[in-house]
Every structure is written in structure tokens, then in C-alpha cells.
Coordinates of C-alpha atoms in Angstrom, one line a residue:
D1 CA 0.0 0.0 0.0
F2 CA 1.6 3.3 -1.2
Q3 CA -1.1 5.5 0.4
T4 CA 0.2 5.5 4.0
G5 CA 3.3 5.0 6.1
Y6 CA 6.8 4.3 5.0
H7 CA 5.8 3.5 1.4
A8 CA 3.9 6.7 1.0
L9 CA 6.9 8.7 2.2
I10 CA 9.3 6.9 -0.2
K11 CA 6.8 7.5 -3.1
K12 CA 6.6 11.2 -2.2
I13 CA 10.4 11.5 -2.1
A14 CA 10.8 9.7 -5.5
I15 CA 8.2 11.9 -7.1
D16 CA 9.9 15.0 -5.7
Q17 CA 13.3 14.0 -6.8
L18 CA 12.1 13.1 -10.3
S19 CA 10.2 16.3 -10.6
H20 CA 13.3 18.4 -9.7
Y21 CA 15.3 16.5 -12.3
L22 CA 12.6 17.0 -15.0
D23 CA 12.3 20.7 -14.1
S24 CA 16.0 21.0 -14.5
L25 CA 15.8 19.5 -18.0
I26 CA 13.0 21.9 -18.9
A27 CA 15.0 24.9 -17.7
D28 CA 18.0 23.7 -19.8
S29 CA 17.7 25.2 -23.3
R30 CA 19.5 22.3 -24.9
V31 CA 17.7 19.3 -26.3
H32 CA 18.3 16.1 -24.4
H33 CA 17.7 13.1 -26.7
V34 CA 17.4 9.9 -24.7
M35 CA 19.0 7.2 -26.6
G36 CA 18.7 4.4 -24.1
M37 CA 17.7 3.6 -20.5
E38 CA 18.8 0.8 -18.2
F39 CA 21.1 -1.0 -20.6
T40 CA 24.3 -3.0 -20.2
L41 CA 27.7 -2.4 -21.6
Q42 CA 29.9 -5.5 -21.6
Q43 CA 33.0 -6.7 -23.2
E44 CA 35.4 -9.6 -23.0
I45 CA 39.0 -8.4 -23.1
H46 CA 42.2 -10.4 -23.5
L47 CA 45.2 -9.3 -21.4
S48 CA 48.3 -11.4 -20.7
F49 CA 46.5 -14.1 -18.8
D50 CA 45.4 -17.5 -19.9
F51 CA 41.8 -16.5 -19.8
P52 CA 39.6 -13.6 -20.9
I53 CA 38.4 -10.9 -18.6
K54 CA 34.7 -10.1 -18.7
L55 CA 33.7 -6.5 -17.9
K56 CA 30.1 -5.4 -17.4
A57 CA 28.4 -2.1 -16.4
R58 CA 24.8 -1.1 -16.1
V59 CA 24.1 2.4 -17.4
D60 CA 20.9 4.2 -16.2
Q61 CA 20.6 6.5 -19.2
Q62 CA 22.3 7.5 -22.4
E63 CA 21.6 10.9 -23.8
Q64 CA 22.7 13.0 -26.7
V65 CA 23.1 16.7 -25.9
D66 CA 24.5 19.1 -28.4
G67 CA 25.8 16.2 -30.5
K68 CA 27.7 14.7 -27.6
I69 CA 26.9 11.4 -25.8
K70 CA 26.3 11.4 -22.1
L71 CA 26.3 8.2 -20.0
I72 CA 24.4 8.9 -16.8
D73 CA 24.1 7.1 -13.5
F74 CA 21.4 8.6 -11.2
K75 CA 22.2 8.7 -7.5
T76 CA 19.6 9.1 -4.8
G77 CA 22.3 9.9 -2.2
H78 CA 25.0 12.5 -2.0
V79 CA 27.3 13.2 -5.0
K80 CA 30.4 15.2 -4.5
G81 CA 30.4 17.5 -7.5
G82 CA 33.2 18.3 -9.9
E83 CA 35.4 16.8 -12.7
L84 CA 37.0 13.5 -11.9
S85 CA 39.7 13.3 -14.5
K86 CA 42.6 14.7 -12.6
N87 CA 45.2 11.9 -11.9
M88 CA 42.5 9.4 -12.8
F89 CA 44.8 6.4 -13.3
Q90 CA 46.6 7.0 -10.1
K91 CA 43.3 7.2 -8.2
L92 CA 41.4 4.2 -9.7
A93 CA 42.9 1.7 -7.2
E94 CA 41.9 3.7 -4.1
P95 CA 39.0 2.1 -2.3
K96 CA 37.1 5.4 -1.8
E97 CA 37.1 6.0 -5.6
G98 CA 34.3 3.6 -6.5
K99 CA 32.3 6.4 -8.3
L100 CA 35.4 7.2 -10.4
R101 CA 35.9 3.5 -11.3
Q102 CA 32.2 3.3 -12.3
L103 CA 32.5 6.3 -14.7
W104 CA 35.8 5.1 -16.1
L105 CA 34.3 1.7 -16.7
Y106 CA 31.4 3.3 -18.7
Q107 CA 33.8 5.1 -20.9
Y108 CA 36.2 2.2 -21.3
L109 CA 33.4 -0.2 -22.3
M110 CA 31.8 2.4 -24.6
W111 CA 35.1 2.6 -26.4
K112 CA 35.8 -1.1 -26.5
Q113 CA 32.3 -2.1 -27.5
N114 CA 31.3 0.8 -29.8
R115 CA 34.5 2.7 -30.6
V116 CA 32.9 5.8 -29.1
S117 CA 35.5 8.2 -27.6
D118 CA 33.4 11.4 -27.2
A119 CA 31.1 10.1 -24.4
E120 CA 31.0 12.0 -21.1
A121 CA 30.2 9.9 -18.1
S122 CA 28.2 11.6 -15.3
L123 CA 26.7 10.9 -11.9
I124 CA 23.6 13.0 -11.3
S125 CA 22.3 13.5 -7.8
L126 CA 18.5 13.4 -7.7
R127 CA 18.6 15.1 -4.3
D128 CA 20.1 18.2 -5.9
V129 CA 20.3 18.1 -9.7
K130 CA 22.7 21.1 -9.7
I131 CA 25.3 18.8 -8.2
H132 CA 26.9 16.2 -10.5
A133 CA 30.3 14.6 -11.0
S134 CA 31.6 13.9 -14.4
L135 CA 34.4 12.4 -16.3
P136 CA 35.0 14.3 -19.6
S137 CA 35.1 12.4 -22.8
I138 CA 38.3 10.4 -23.7
E139 CA 38.9 12.8 -26.6
K140 CA 38.6 15.9 -24.3
V141 CA 41.1 14.6 -21.7
G142 CA 43.7 13.3 -24.1
N143 CA 44.7 10.6 -26.5
V144 CA 42.4 7.6 -27.1
Q145 CA 45.3 5.2 -27.6
E146 CA 46.8 6.4 -24.3
F147 CA 43.5 6.0 -22.5
Q148 CA 43.2 2.4 -23.7
E149 CA 46.8 1.5 -22.9
N150 CA 46.5 3.0 -19.4
S151 CA 43.1 1.3 -18.8
E152 CA 44.5 -2.1 -19.8
K153 CA 47.7 -1.6 -17.8
W154 CA 45.6 -0.7 -14.7
L155 CA 43.3 -3.7 -15.3
Q156 CA 46.3 -6.0 -15.7
E157 CA 47.7 -4.8 -12.4
L158 CA 44.3 -5.2 -10.7
V159 CA 43.8 -8.8 -11.9
R160 CA 47.4 -9.8 -11.2
S161 CA 47.0 -8.5 -7.6
M162 CA 43.7 -10.4 -7.2
L163 CA 45.3 -13.6 -8.3
D164 CA 48.5 -13.2 -6.2
P165 CA 48.4 -16.1 -3.7
S166 CA 50.9 -14.2 -1.4
T167 CA 48.3 -11.4 -0.9
P168 CA 46.3 -12.2 2.2
I169 CA 42.5 -11.8 2.0
Q170 CA 41.5 -9.3 4.6
S171 CA 38.2 -7.9 5.6
A172 CA 37.7 -4.2 5.3
A173 CA 38.5 -2.0 8.2
V174 CA 35.3 0.0 7.6
P175 CA 32.2 -2.4 7.5
E176 CA 30.4 -0.1 5.0
D177 CA 33.1 -1.0 2.5
C178 CA 31.7 -4.6 2.6
S179 CA 28.2 -3.7 1.6
F180 CA 28.4 -5.0 -1.9
C181 CA 30.8 -8.0 -1.2
G182 CA 29.4 -11.4 -2.0
F183 CA 31.5 -12.9 0.9
R184 CA 30.3 -10.6 3.7
L185 CA 28.2 -13.3 5.2
T186 CA 31.3 -15.6 5.3
C187 CA 33.5 -13.1 7.2
G188 CA 30.6 -11.9 9.4
K189 CA 30.5 -8.2 8.4

């Protein structure tokens, strides 16, 4: 029942957040052409291992604005605004940079799957639509070949570290870091 109690409150919040977002689109003089919603980007890549690496990302919305492609993930929580491209490849491995990894993955898969290098990836807060974080297109930041090489070098290092038997498996110091882990029931967090 969405008329009373908790469900009614959640429904009102959702309607308010979506209304704010739609109002912001109306106020924007540019045309936002929605090209896709709730779709998956996926690619199997071959690095220097004896097996392929399968990458997959779920994109909330793909738009075309002023001839440019935007890959959007809507967030109901807080988004720290700004551009995320500064020192991107040095930051990707940091645990707190999950949102940066998400946007990087959107761009990497868009390039690998569709050879699109002018897509901007963005997180948009539905709490405050004026706040968004974005990763400019590969073309805008630099060289496409360099982006692909750096991405695959980073992936290579990540997979190698995951497969290293000398690296101990440790539970996270902060329990919230475990919220998406499939093994959290095993370790008790």
C-alpha cells in the first residue's frame, strides 16, 4: 500500500526527486535526446592471462546533448560535484574512488564495445540536480590510444593482484566497504 506510512513517504520522495530532475531539463535550453535507458555495456578483453576478462556495467541512461553522448548514473544519495579526470589512473585503485571507477568503466566499455570516444560519463544527484560529478570524454582529456593503454595496464595490475596467492585476503576496516561484497556473510560483516 503506497497511500500510508513508509511506502507513501518513499513514493513522495521519489516523485519530488524526479520532478526536480525533469524541471532542470525543462530549464536547460539544450535538447536532451534519450538514446537508451537501463542498458548493459559489456566486453570480453584479453590481457596477458590464460583466460579472458569479462567486464560489465549497467548504465541508467544514455543521452545525446549538443551532439555529444552522455552516459548517466542517477544517484539518490550524496554526490560530490566536480570533474574527476585529474590523476585518474593514479586514483582508480583507491577504495574510496568507487564512483570514479564506475564512470571510467562506462567510458572504457563504450570505447571497446562501440568505438565511441566522445562520451562523457556523469553521476547526477536526484537530491540536488545542480550537483553532478563527471568524467569528460576520452577525446577531451587526451589521446584515445593512451586511454586504452592506461586502462588495460591498470586492469592488468588489478587482476594480477587479485590472483596473487601471497596477498592475504582481509576484511575491510570499515564495515560499509563490505556492503556489496558477496563474501560478507562468510566473514561476518
